[in-house]
GROMACS .gro file of C-alpha atoms in nm:
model
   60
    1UNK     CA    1   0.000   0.000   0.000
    2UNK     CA    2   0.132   0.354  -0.049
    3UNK     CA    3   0.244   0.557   0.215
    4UNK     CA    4   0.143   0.872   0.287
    5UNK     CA    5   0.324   1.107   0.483
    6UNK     CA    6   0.209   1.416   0.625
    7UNK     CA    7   0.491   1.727   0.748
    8UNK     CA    8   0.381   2.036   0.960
    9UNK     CA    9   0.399   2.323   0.697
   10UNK     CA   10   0.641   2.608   0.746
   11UNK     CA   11   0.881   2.703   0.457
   12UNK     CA   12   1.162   2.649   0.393
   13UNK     CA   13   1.183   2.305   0.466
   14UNK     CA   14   1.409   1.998   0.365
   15UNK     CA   15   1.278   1.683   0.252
   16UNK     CA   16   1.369   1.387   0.448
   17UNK     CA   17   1.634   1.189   0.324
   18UNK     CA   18   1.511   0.787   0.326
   19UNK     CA   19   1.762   0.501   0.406
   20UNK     CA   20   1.687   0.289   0.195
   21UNK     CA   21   1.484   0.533  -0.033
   22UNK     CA   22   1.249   0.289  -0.142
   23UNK     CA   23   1.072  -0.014   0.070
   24UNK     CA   24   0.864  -0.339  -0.017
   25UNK     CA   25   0.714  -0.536   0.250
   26UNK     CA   26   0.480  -0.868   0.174
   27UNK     CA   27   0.188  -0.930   0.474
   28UNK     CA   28   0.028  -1.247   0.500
   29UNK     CA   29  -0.362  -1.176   0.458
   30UNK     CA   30  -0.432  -1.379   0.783
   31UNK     CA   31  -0.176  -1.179   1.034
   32UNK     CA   32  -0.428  -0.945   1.297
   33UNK     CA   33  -0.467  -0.580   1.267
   34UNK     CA   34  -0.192  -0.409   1.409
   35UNK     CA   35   0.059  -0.651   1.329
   36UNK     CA   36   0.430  -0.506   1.277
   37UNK     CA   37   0.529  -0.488   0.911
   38UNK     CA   38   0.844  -0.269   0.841
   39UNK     CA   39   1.026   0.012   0.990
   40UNK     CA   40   1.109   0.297   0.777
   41UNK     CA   41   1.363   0.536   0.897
   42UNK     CA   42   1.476   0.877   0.751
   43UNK     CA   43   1.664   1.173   0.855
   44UNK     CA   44   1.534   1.485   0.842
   45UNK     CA   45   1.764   1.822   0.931
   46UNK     CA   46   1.452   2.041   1.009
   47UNK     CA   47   1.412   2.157   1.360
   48UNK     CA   48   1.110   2.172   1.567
   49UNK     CA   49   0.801   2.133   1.396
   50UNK     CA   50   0.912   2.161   1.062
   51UNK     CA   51   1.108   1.812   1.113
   52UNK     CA   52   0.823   1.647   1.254
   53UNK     CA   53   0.713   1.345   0.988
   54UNK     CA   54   0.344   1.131   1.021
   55UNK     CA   55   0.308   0.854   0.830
   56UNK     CA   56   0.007   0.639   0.784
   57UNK     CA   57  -0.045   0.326   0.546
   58UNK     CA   58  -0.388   0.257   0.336
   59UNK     CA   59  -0.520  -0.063   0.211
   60UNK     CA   60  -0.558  -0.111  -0.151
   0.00000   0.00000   0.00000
């Protein structure tokens, strides 16, 4: 599913940097709701809220 991510808006900001910069995960259809599937991690040099990242996954 795609992830969306959401910043708090105040300009100028940096994009976070991704390590890896792109991820795949594969979930078994029977594993419960809230069930741990990957850990993304990124860097961002923003401070305060400006640096602050949300991310939320949808189902296709």
């Amino acid at each position: 599913p795609p992830i969306a991510h959401h910043r708090s808006c105040r300009s100028p900001n940096t994009a976070p940097q991704f390590q890896p910069s792109s991820y795949q995960a594969t979930v078994e259809e029977n594993r419960p709701a809230g069930t741990p599937v990957t850990q993304v991690t990124a860097q961002d040099p923003d401070e305060g809220e400006a640096g602050q990242l949300h991310y939320a996954m949808a189902a296709l």
